[in-house]
Tab-separated table of C-alpha atoms in Angstrom:
chain	number	residue	atom	x	y	z
A	1	MET	CA	-0.117	0.131	-0.146
A	2	LYS	CA	1.378	3.459	-0.740
A	3	LYS	CA	2.395	5.907	1.504
A	4	LYS	CA	-0.220	8.971	1.848
A	5	ILE	CA	0.428	11.872	-0.456
A	6	MET	CA	1.964	14.584	1.911
A	7	ALA	CA	-0.064	17.352	2.622
A	8	VAL	CA	2.889	19.817	2.928
A	9	ALA	CA	5.547	20.412	0.576
A	10	LEU	CA	8.699	20.720	2.894
A	11	THR	CA	12.295	22.039	1.614
A	12	LEU	CA	14.955	20.234	3.717
A	13	ALA	CA	18.162	21.918	4.351
A	14	MET	CA	20.593	19.396	6.033
A	15	ALA	CA	24.387	19.435	6.208
A	16	ALA	CA	25.660	15.967	6.469
A	17	GLY	CA	28.407	17.739	9.193
A	18	ALA	CA	25.695	18.076	11.694
A	19	MET	CA	25.278	14.372	12.182
A	20	LEU	CA	28.582	14.378	14.424
A	21	THR	CA	28.527	17.423	15.771
A	22	GLY	CA	27.450	19.023	18.926
A	23	CYS	CA	27.750	17.726	22.599
A	24	GLY	CA	25.677	18.050	25.759
A	25	SER	CA	24.003	16.448	28.655
A	26	THR	CA	21.333	14.311	27.657
A	27	ALA	CA	17.769	14.132	29.101
A	28	ASP	CA	16.741	10.573	29.679
A	29	ALA	CA	13.656	9.334	30.808
A	30	THR	CA	12.149	5.693	31.661
A	31	GLY	CA	9.101	4.146	30.528
A	32	ASP	CA	7.686	4.984	33.923
A	33	ALA	CA	7.811	8.839	33.474
A	34	ALA	CA	4.883	10.544	34.851
A	35	ALA	CA	1.910	11.352	32.550
A	36	THR	CA	2.382	15.211	31.236
A	37	ASP	CA	-0.704	17.488	30.559
A	38	GLY	CA	-1.472	19.225	27.066
A	39	ALA	CA	-2.283	17.712	24.169
A	40	ALA	CA	-0.349	15.105	22.561
A	41	ALA	CA	1.347	17.005	19.743
A	42	GLU	CA	2.442	19.358	21.958
A	43	ALA	CA	6.131	19.491	23.579
A	44	SER	CA	6.541	19.853	27.112
A	45	GLY	CA	7.956	23.414	27.709
A	46	GLU	CA	11.228	23.494	25.944
A	47	THR	CA	11.433	19.790	25.762
A	48	ILE	CA	10.522	17.513	22.595
A	49	LYS	CA	10.067	14.069	23.630
A	50	ILE	CA	11.473	11.050	21.471
A	51	GLY	CA	10.091	7.436	22.435
A	52	VAL	CA	12.374	4.758	22.702
A	53	LEU	CA	10.422	1.625	22.056
A	54	GLN	CA	12.777	-1.615	23.085
A	55	PRO	CA	12.711	-4.912	24.583
A	56	ILE	CA	14.776	-3.823	27.592
A	57	THR	CA	14.031	-6.950	29.154
A	58	GLY	CA	13.387	-10.551	27.688
A	59	GLY	CA	15.201	-12.602	25.193
A	60	MET	CA	15.956	-9.992	22.956
A	61	ALA	CA	17.240	-7.154	25.566
A	62	ALA	CA	21.140	-7.873	24.677
A	63	GLY	CA	20.277	-6.555	20.896
A	64	ALA	CA	18.077	-3.937	22.181
A	65	ALA	CA	20.833	-2.715	24.596
A	66	ILE	CA	23.532	-1.946	21.677
A	67	GLU	CA	20.562	-0.634	19.977
A	68	ILE	CA	20.087	1.879	22.515
A	69	GLU	CA	23.624	2.904	22.785
A	70	GLY	CA	23.595	4.143	19.350
A	71	ILE	CA	20.530	6.344	20.096
A	72	GLU	CA	21.919	7.523	23.295
A	73	LEU	CA	25.347	8.252	21.721
A	74	ALA	CA	23.640	10.341	18.908
A	75	GLN	CA	21.598	12.224	21.474
A	76	SER	CA	24.898	12.877	23.885
A	77	GLU	CA	26.352	14.486	20.634
A	78	ARG	CA	23.208	16.157	19.628
A	79	PRO	CA	21.127	16.952	22.440
A	80	THR	CA	18.824	19.977	21.391
A	81	VAL	CA	16.860	20.627	17.960
A	82	THR	CA	15.714	24.155	16.797
A	83	VAL	CA	12.356	24.692	15.790
A	84	ASP	CA	10.512	27.643	14.784
A	85	GLY	CA	13.826	29.579	16.170
A	86	LYS	CA	13.440	28.101	19.573
A	87	GLU	CA	16.084	25.351	21.144
A	88	TYR	CA	14.616	22.547	22.706
A	89	THR	CA	16.285	20.046	24.621
A	90	VAL	CA	15.575	16.203	23.471
A	91	GLU	CA	14.210	13.971	26.262
A	92	LEU	CA	14.235	10.246	25.690
A	93	VAL	CA	11.377	8.309	26.694
A	94	LYS	CA	11.954	4.296	26.988
A	95	ALA	CA	9.233	1.949	26.859
A	96	ASP	CA	10.234	-1.608	27.728
A	97	ASN	CA	8.273	-4.144	25.321
A	98	LYS	CA	9.441	-7.222	27.234
A	99	SER	CA	10.442	-9.042	23.670
A	100	ASP	CA	6.707	-9.718	23.496
A	101	LYS	CA	4.267	-8.624	20.959
A	102	VAL	CA	1.449	-8.021	23.330
A	103	GLU	CA	3.749	-5.711	25.742
A	104	ALA	CA	4.976	-3.860	22.550
A	105	ALA	CA	1.415	-2.692	21.746
A	106	ASN	CA	0.975	-1.483	25.495
A	107	ALA	CA	4.238	-0.121	25.567
A	108	ALA	CA	3.671	2.082	22.062
A	109	THR	CA	0.080	2.927	23.377
A	110	LYS	CA	1.936	4.372	26.622
A	111	LEU	CA	4.339	6.332	24.665
A	112	ILE	CA	1.863	8.201	22.568
A	113	GLU	CA	-1.005	8.525	25.153
A	114	GLN	CA	0.893	9.011	28.468
A	115	ASP	CA	4.438	10.121	27.496
A	116	GLN	CA	3.016	12.014	24.750
A	117	VAL	CA	6.338	11.730	22.425
A	118	SER	CA	6.055	13.295	18.910
A	119	VAL	CA	8.226	10.353	17.416
A	120	ILE	CA	9.006	7.028	18.073
A	121	LEU	CA	12.187	4.604	17.488
A	122	GLY	CA	12.385	0.975	17.461
A	123	SER	CA	11.938	-1.569	18.142
A	124	TYR	CA	14.708	-4.195	17.731
A	125	SER	CA	13.247	-7.141	15.868
A	126	SER	CA	10.387	-7.736	13.746
A	127	THR	CA	8.312	-9.130	16.375
A	128	PRO	CA	7.705	-6.505	18.762
A	129	SER	CA	7.448	-3.939	15.905
A	130	LEU	CA	4.926	-5.967	14.489
A	131	GLY	CA	2.927	-5.973	17.933
A	132	ALA	CA	3.005	-2.433	17.708
A	133	TYR	CA	1.803	-2.022	14.586
A	134	ASP	CA	-1.897	-1.338	14.943
A	135	VAL	CA	-1.000	1.222	17.631
A	136	ILE	CA	1.315	3.086	15.479
A	137	ARG	CA	-0.958	2.871	12.331
A	138	ASN	CA	-4.024	4.273	14.180
A	139	GLY	CA	-2.294	6.895	15.880
A	140	SER	CA	-0.691	10.371	14.921
A	141	VAL	CA	2.997	9.468	16.260
A	142	PRO	CA	5.408	8.236	13.324
A	143	ALA	CA	7.729	5.807	14.168
A	144	ILE	CA	11.291	4.705	12.841
A	145	GLY	CA	11.932	1.115	12.807
A	146	ILE	CA	15.909	0.545	13.498
A	147	SER	CA	16.540	-3.138	12.834
A	148	CYS	CA	13.051	-4.682	12.249
A	149	THR	CA	13.765	-6.247	8.870
A	150	ASN	CA	10.148	-8.155	8.049
A	151	PRO	CA	8.509	-6.247	5.273
A	152	ALA	CA	5.093	-6.344	7.244
A	153	VAL	CA	6.627	-3.646	9.919
A	154	THR	CA	5.728	-1.165	7.473
A	155	GLU	CA	3.194	-2.444	4.671
A	156	GLY	CA	-0.037	-0.389	4.831
A	157	ASN	CA	1.188	1.868	7.619
A	158	ASP	CA	1.424	5.486	6.890
A	159	ASN	CA	3.107	6.063	10.146
A	160	TYR	CA	5.956	3.148	10.195
A	161	PHE	CA	9.304	3.821	8.608
A	162	ARG	CA	12.657	2.005	9.190
A	163	VAL	CA	16.534	2.734	8.366
A	164	CYS	CA	17.430	-0.883	7.712
A	165	PHE	CA	17.480	-3.004	4.515
A	166	ILE	CA	14.442	-5.398	4.755
A	167	ASP	CA	14.215	-9.563	4.718
A	168	PRO	CA	13.343	-10.188	0.854
A	169	TYR	CA	16.609	-8.529	0.345
A	170	GLN	CA	18.517	-10.011	3.093
A	171	GLY	CA	17.395	-13.472	2.307
A	172	LYS	CA	17.860	-13.018	-1.317
A	173	ALA	CA	21.542	-11.711	-0.711
A	174	MET	CA	22.345	-14.853	1.569
A	175	ALA	CA	20.855	-17.177	-0.832
A	176	ASN	CA	22.819	-15.876	-3.860
A	177	TYR	CA	26.126	-15.998	-1.575
A	178	ALA	CA	25.546	-19.239	-0.774
A	179	PHE	CA	24.551	-20.483	-4.092
A	180	ASN	CA	27.380	-18.460	-6.110
A	181	THR	CA	30.094	-17.642	-3.758
A	182	LEU	CA	30.171	-20.823	-1.544
A	183	GLY	CA	28.946	-23.108	-4.534
A	184	ALA	CA	26.095	-24.707	-2.455
A	185	LYS	CA	23.803	-26.691	-4.432
A	186	SER	CA	21.912	-27.553	-1.158
A	187	ALA	CA	20.918	-25.942	2.059
A	188	ALA	CA	19.468	-27.024	5.096
A	189	VAL	CA	17.152	-24.347	6.587
A	190	THR	CA	15.663	-23.894	9.968
A	191	THR	CA	12.812	-21.828	11.243
A	192	GLU	CA	12.362	-20.616	14.584
A	193	GLN	CA	8.539	-20.921	15.049
A	194	GLY	CA	6.621	-17.676	16.527
A	195	ASN	CA	9.326	-15.653	15.337
A	196	ASP	CA	8.454	-13.398	12.574
A	197	TYR	CA	11.713	-12.467	11.536
A	198	SER	CA	13.227	-15.848	11.417
A	199	VAL	CA	10.105	-17.251	9.317
A	200	GLY	CA	10.301	-14.604	7.159
A	201	LEU	CA	13.754	-14.460	6.397
A	202	ALA	CA	13.854	-18.359	5.964
A	203	GLN	CA	11.080	-18.415	3.666
A	204	TYR	CA	13.115	-15.286	1.396
A	205	PHE	CA	16.384	-17.538	1.241
A	206	LYS	CA	14.253	-20.620	0.182
A	207	GLU	CA	12.355	-19.188	-2.678
A	208	GLU	CA	15.615	-17.655	-3.902
A	209	PHE	CA	18.083	-20.544	-3.214
A	210	GLU	CA	15.523	-22.636	-5.256
A	211	ALA	CA	14.976	-20.139	-8.015
A	212	LEU	CA	18.660	-20.600	-8.633
A	213	GLY	CA	18.360	-23.999	-8.902
A	214	GLY	CA	19.388	-25.470	-5.507
A	215	THR	CA	17.620	-27.599	-3.179
A	216	VAL	CA	16.160	-26.789	0.367
A	217	TYR	CA	15.596	-29.230	3.609
A	218	GLU	CA	13.636	-27.735	6.080
A	219	ALA	CA	13.406	-28.040	9.933
A	220	ALA	CA	11.414	-26.026	12.613
A	221	TYR	CA	11.943	-25.401	16.308
A	222	GLN	CA	10.197	-23.207	18.746
A	223	THR	CA	11.445	-19.982	20.543
A	224	GLY	CA	12.798	-21.065	24.113
A	225	ASP	CA	13.909	-24.585	22.718
A	226	GLN	CA	17.502	-26.069	23.978
A	227	ASP	CA	17.769	-29.280	22.347
A	228	PHE	CA	17.730	-29.368	18.384
A	229	ASN	CA	19.153	-32.900	18.008
A	230	ALA	CA	16.078	-34.197	16.277
A	231	GLN	CA	16.291	-31.478	13.926
A	232	ILE	CA	20.012	-31.676	13.551
A	233	THR	CA	19.817	-35.323	12.907
A	234	ALA	CA	17.216	-35.078	10.243
A	235	LEU	CA	18.927	-32.466	8.361
A	236	LYS	CA	22.303	-33.597	8.630
A	237	ALA	CA	21.000	-37.106	6.971
A	238	ASN	CA	20.811	-34.958	3.687
A	239	ASN	CA	24.131	-34.037	3.296
A	240	PRO	CA	23.569	-30.490	2.640
A	241	ASP	CA	25.943	-27.838	1.270
A	242	VAL	CA	25.371	-24.977	3.879
A	243	PHE	CA	23.183	-24.634	6.960
A	244	PHE	CA	21.042	-21.728	7.043
A	245	ALA	CA	19.387	-20.757	10.530
A	246	PRO	CA	18.127	-17.421	11.100
A	247	GLY	CA	16.341	-16.657	14.458
A	248	ASN	CA	17.087	-15.285	17.788
A	249	PHE	CA	20.858	-14.896	18.478
A	250	THR	CA	20.343	-17.603	21.509
A	251	GLU	CA	18.518	-20.287	19.861
A	252	ALA	CA	20.658	-19.905	16.737
A	253	ALA	CA	23.660	-20.248	18.876
A	254	MET	CA	22.835	-23.015	20.532
A	255	PHE	CA	21.723	-24.973	17.240
A	256	ILE	CA	24.810	-24.332	15.584
A	257	LYS	CA	27.048	-25.360	18.495
A	258	GLN	CA	25.004	-28.711	18.854
A	259	ALA	CA	25.189	-29.111	15.087
A	260	LYS	CA	28.914	-28.669	15.119
A	261	GLN	CA	29.168	-31.151	18.208
A	262	ALA	CA	27.298	-33.494	16.175
A	263	GLY	CA	29.962	-33.317	13.411
A	264	VAL	CA	28.330	-31.010	10.779
A	265	THR	CA	31.419	-29.595	9.067
A	266	VAL	CA	29.649	-27.464	5.944
A	267	PRO	CA	29.088	-23.543	6.388
A	268	MET	CA	26.955	-22.270	9.030
A	269	LEU	CA	24.874	-18.731	7.638
A	270	GLY	CA	22.519	-16.778	9.429
A	271	GLY	CA	21.235	-13.260	9.698
A	272	ASP	CA	21.978	-9.874	11.211
A	273	THR	CA	20.484	-10.902	14.623
A	274	TYR	CA	23.959	-12.820	15.013
A	275	GLU	CA	25.961	-9.530	15.744
A	276	VAL	CA	25.665	-9.944	19.537
A	277	GLN	CA	28.217	-10.629	21.843
A	278	GLU	CA	25.846	-13.045	23.403
A	279	PHE	CA	25.790	-14.861	20.287
A	280	ILE	CA	29.558	-15.809	20.693
A	281	ASP	CA	29.312	-16.502	24.234
A	282	VAL	CA	26.522	-19.102	24.009
A	283	ALA	CA	27.934	-20.709	21.007
A	284	GLY	CA	31.344	-21.092	22.355
A	285	ALA	CA	34.400	-22.238	19.966
A	286	GLU	CA	31.573	-23.461	17.833
A	287	ALA	CA	30.819	-20.023	16.811
A	288	GLU	CA	33.946	-19.546	14.695
A	289	GLY	CA	33.674	-19.414	11.026
A	290	VAL	CA	29.822	-18.718	11.186
A	291	LEU	CA	29.036	-16.117	8.370
A	292	PHE	CA	25.788	-13.763	8.477
A	293	SER	CA	24.852	-10.591	6.715
A	294	ALA	CA	25.093	-7.497	8.674
A	295	PHE	CA	23.704	-3.906	8.251
A	296	PHE	CA	27.109	-2.375	8.514
A	297	ASP	CA	31.023	-3.142	8.863
A	298	PRO	CA	33.366	-0.627	10.274
A	299	ASP	CA	35.681	-0.769	7.373
A	300	ALA	CA	33.221	-0.177	4.518
A	301	GLU	CA	32.791	3.263	4.041
A	302	LEU	CA	29.330	3.563	3.292
A	303	THR	CA	29.058	7.388	3.210
A	304	PRO	CA	31.755	10.283	4.160
A	305	LEU	CA	30.500	10.255	7.810
A	306	THR	CA	30.854	6.693	8.460
A	307	LYS	CA	34.813	6.804	9.202
A	308	GLU	CA	34.469	9.600	11.500
A	309	PHE	CA	31.771	7.893	13.339
A	310	VAL	CA	33.935	4.738	13.781
A	311	THR	CA	36.828	6.619	14.786
A	312	LYS	CA	35.097	8.291	17.615
A	313	TYR	CA	33.206	5.179	18.875
A	314	ARG	CA	36.601	3.203	18.847
A	315	GLU	CA	38.158	6.042	20.756
A	316	ALA	CA	35.340	6.179	23.470
A	317	ASN	CA	35.277	2.271	23.836
A	318	GLY	CA	38.609	1.137	23.966
A	319	GLY	CA	39.364	0.136	20.458
A	320	ASN	CA	35.952	-1.876	19.996
A	321	ASP	CA	33.942	-1.481	16.825
A	322	PRO	CA	30.300	-0.522	16.858
A	323	ALA	CA	27.705	-3.289	16.069
A	324	GLY	CA	25.248	-2.466	13.286
A	325	VAL	CA	22.297	-2.097	15.059
A	326	THR	CA	24.376	0.693	17.139
A	327	ALA	CA	25.126	2.506	14.099
A	328	LEU	CA	21.726	2.258	12.928
A	329	GLY	CA	20.320	3.619	16.286
A	330	TYR	CA	22.734	6.416	15.768
A	331	ASP	CA	21.150	7.112	12.274
A	332	ALA	CA	17.678	6.583	13.427
A	333	TYR	CA	18.132	9.145	16.070
A	334	ASN	CA	20.092	11.759	13.784
A	335	LEU	CA	17.125	11.491	11.051
A	336	ALA	CA	14.325	11.981	13.538
A	337	CYS	CA	16.113	15.122	14.691
A	338	ASP	CA	16.410	16.363	11.253
A	339	ALA	CA	12.748	15.538	10.572
A	340	ILE	CA	11.755	17.455	13.212
A	341	GLU	CA	13.979	20.897	12.406
A	342	ALA	CA	12.497	20.189	8.760
A	343	ALA	CA	9.101	20.246	9.658
A	344	ASN	CA	9.763	22.864	11.835
A	345	SER	CA	7.170	22.016	14.275
A	346	THR	CA	6.723	19.172	17.196
A	347	ASP	CA	3.337	18.321	15.846
A	348	PRO	CA	3.896	14.339	15.066
A	349	VAL	CA	1.806	14.790	11.880
A	350	ALA	CA	4.184	17.131	10.633
A	351	ILE	CA	6.984	15.362	11.652
A	352	ARG	CA	5.536	12.291	9.866
A	353	ASP	CA	5.307	14.142	6.608
A	354	ALA	CA	9.139	15.260	6.860
A	355	ILE	CA	10.298	11.988	7.469
A	356	ALA	CA	8.404	10.641	4.679
A	357	ALA	CA	9.988	13.303	2.454
A	358	ILE	CA	13.648	13.485	3.928
A	359	ASP	CA	16.835	12.763	1.699
A	360	PHE	CA	19.222	11.707	4.544
A	361	VAL	CA	22.758	10.701	4.539
A	362	GLY	CA	23.868	8.588	7.720
A	363	VAL	CA	26.722	6.344	8.998
A	364	THR	CA	25.053	3.203	7.309
A	365	GLY	CA	24.330	4.959	4.114
A	366	PRO	CA	22.138	7.469	2.456
A	367	VAL	CA	18.091	6.989	3.094
A	368	LYS	CA	15.296	8.099	1.375
A	369	PHE	CA	11.911	6.090	1.696
A	370	ASP	CA	9.900	4.253	-0.781
A	371	GLU	CA	6.142	3.990	-0.825
A	372	ASN	CA	6.246	1.643	1.966
A	373	GLY	CA	8.426	3.663	4.196
A	374	ASP	CA	11.685	1.394	3.658
A	375	PRO	CA	15.075	2.592	2.289
A	376	THR	CA	17.298	0.852	-0.079
A	377	LYS	CA	20.393	-0.065	2.023
A	378	ALA	CA	23.401	-2.551	1.257
A	379	ALA	CA	24.260	-5.579	3.199
A	380	VAL	CA	27.760	-7.088	3.797
A	381	VAL	CA	28.614	-10.379	5.068
A	382	LYS	CA	30.437	-10.799	8.346
A	383	LYS	CA	32.062	-13.784	10.224
A	384	VAL	CA	33.344	-14.943	13.614
A	385	GLU	CA	37.001	-15.043	13.457
A	386	ASN	CA	39.232	-15.695	16.671
A	387	GLY	CA	35.975	-14.954	18.743
A	388	LYS	CA	35.382	-11.357	16.821
A	389	PHE	CA	32.919	-10.172	14.267
A	390	VAL	CA	34.988	-9.092	11.154
A	391	TYR	CA	34.064	-8.180	7.395
A	392	ALA	CA	34.007	-11.240	5.080
A	393	ASP	CA	32.777	-10.089	2.084
A	394	ALA	CA	30.144	-7.458	-0.257
A	395	VAL	CA	26.718	-9.123	-0.871
A	396	THR	CA	24.073	-8.189	-3.465
A	397	ALA	CA	20.395	-9.879	-3.878
A	398	GLU	CA	21.342	-10.366	-7.596
């Protein structure tokens, strides 16, 4: 479904250098902040609120933590926005969706109705993002997804946008990588039932791999499972050339660990959720050599801003590199601030229209939204090497 035609034509004046300038104190609030008076479209005094919808607790919390890190880093560098000649302090209002669809709807409702935010950032993962879908669609506050890759998050929803690539692209890219680069002619594909991200990504991989002439063997498990012996035994019997196991990082890591311990030696592939330290911690030595699609790599200069961002991050974090979702969180915050200033308003409807029209340059690449609120973004393949995530290859869906 196409996005609504904008009611107001907006002239965007943005300097790419503004992405990495400014510093000052942050104004951070929790999801338990007290309700404020006034219309939902109004900022409170000289403060404008940006909601942060994230699985702060639950099975996705580790991914949310590094995504929030990027948002907070951007806020520390850009703590204010200027609207109609007046400077507003940006206040982050966090709401915990608890890694759950129902809780995501409740958290989004709270951000809109009680906390009266002007724009929402999040969520990590497609499942809670889809849980908030109806609340976002039926409200007046726009949302910018960060790493929610399932296409259904934005389809038919004029208020939902995202800064990451989507699963049809990611699934096709990894299928092409497996078939053309790794030379695989057969693939074992696992699906984490109940996880919208896993179900969608597995399906897109399967469709593309079979279209290329490959054979796919499938198995499924449930979120929270810890014993994958039955699935591994069945898949291994087919002698596949690769395994593709998209899913939440905990279950995927346990699956890969058990598969390798069962004697599987072919390449193990996955998706963007693997890029959290917990994946390596759970898989242990068996994480070595695993390949996965990723949003970002510090050594890939996606825009002129990338190198400066990576340098600053390394200096502040003991030489460590930012995760892909950290960089995406950083971009999402700056895009929201650019849209607020382009709208020259704290009104969520005006901000929504500004987001739809924006031509943004971030550290993870340029962003210009299509009719569904999705950008065209590139992906890279990363691998686990000596206990670290490192760049492996460029990847496309062609």
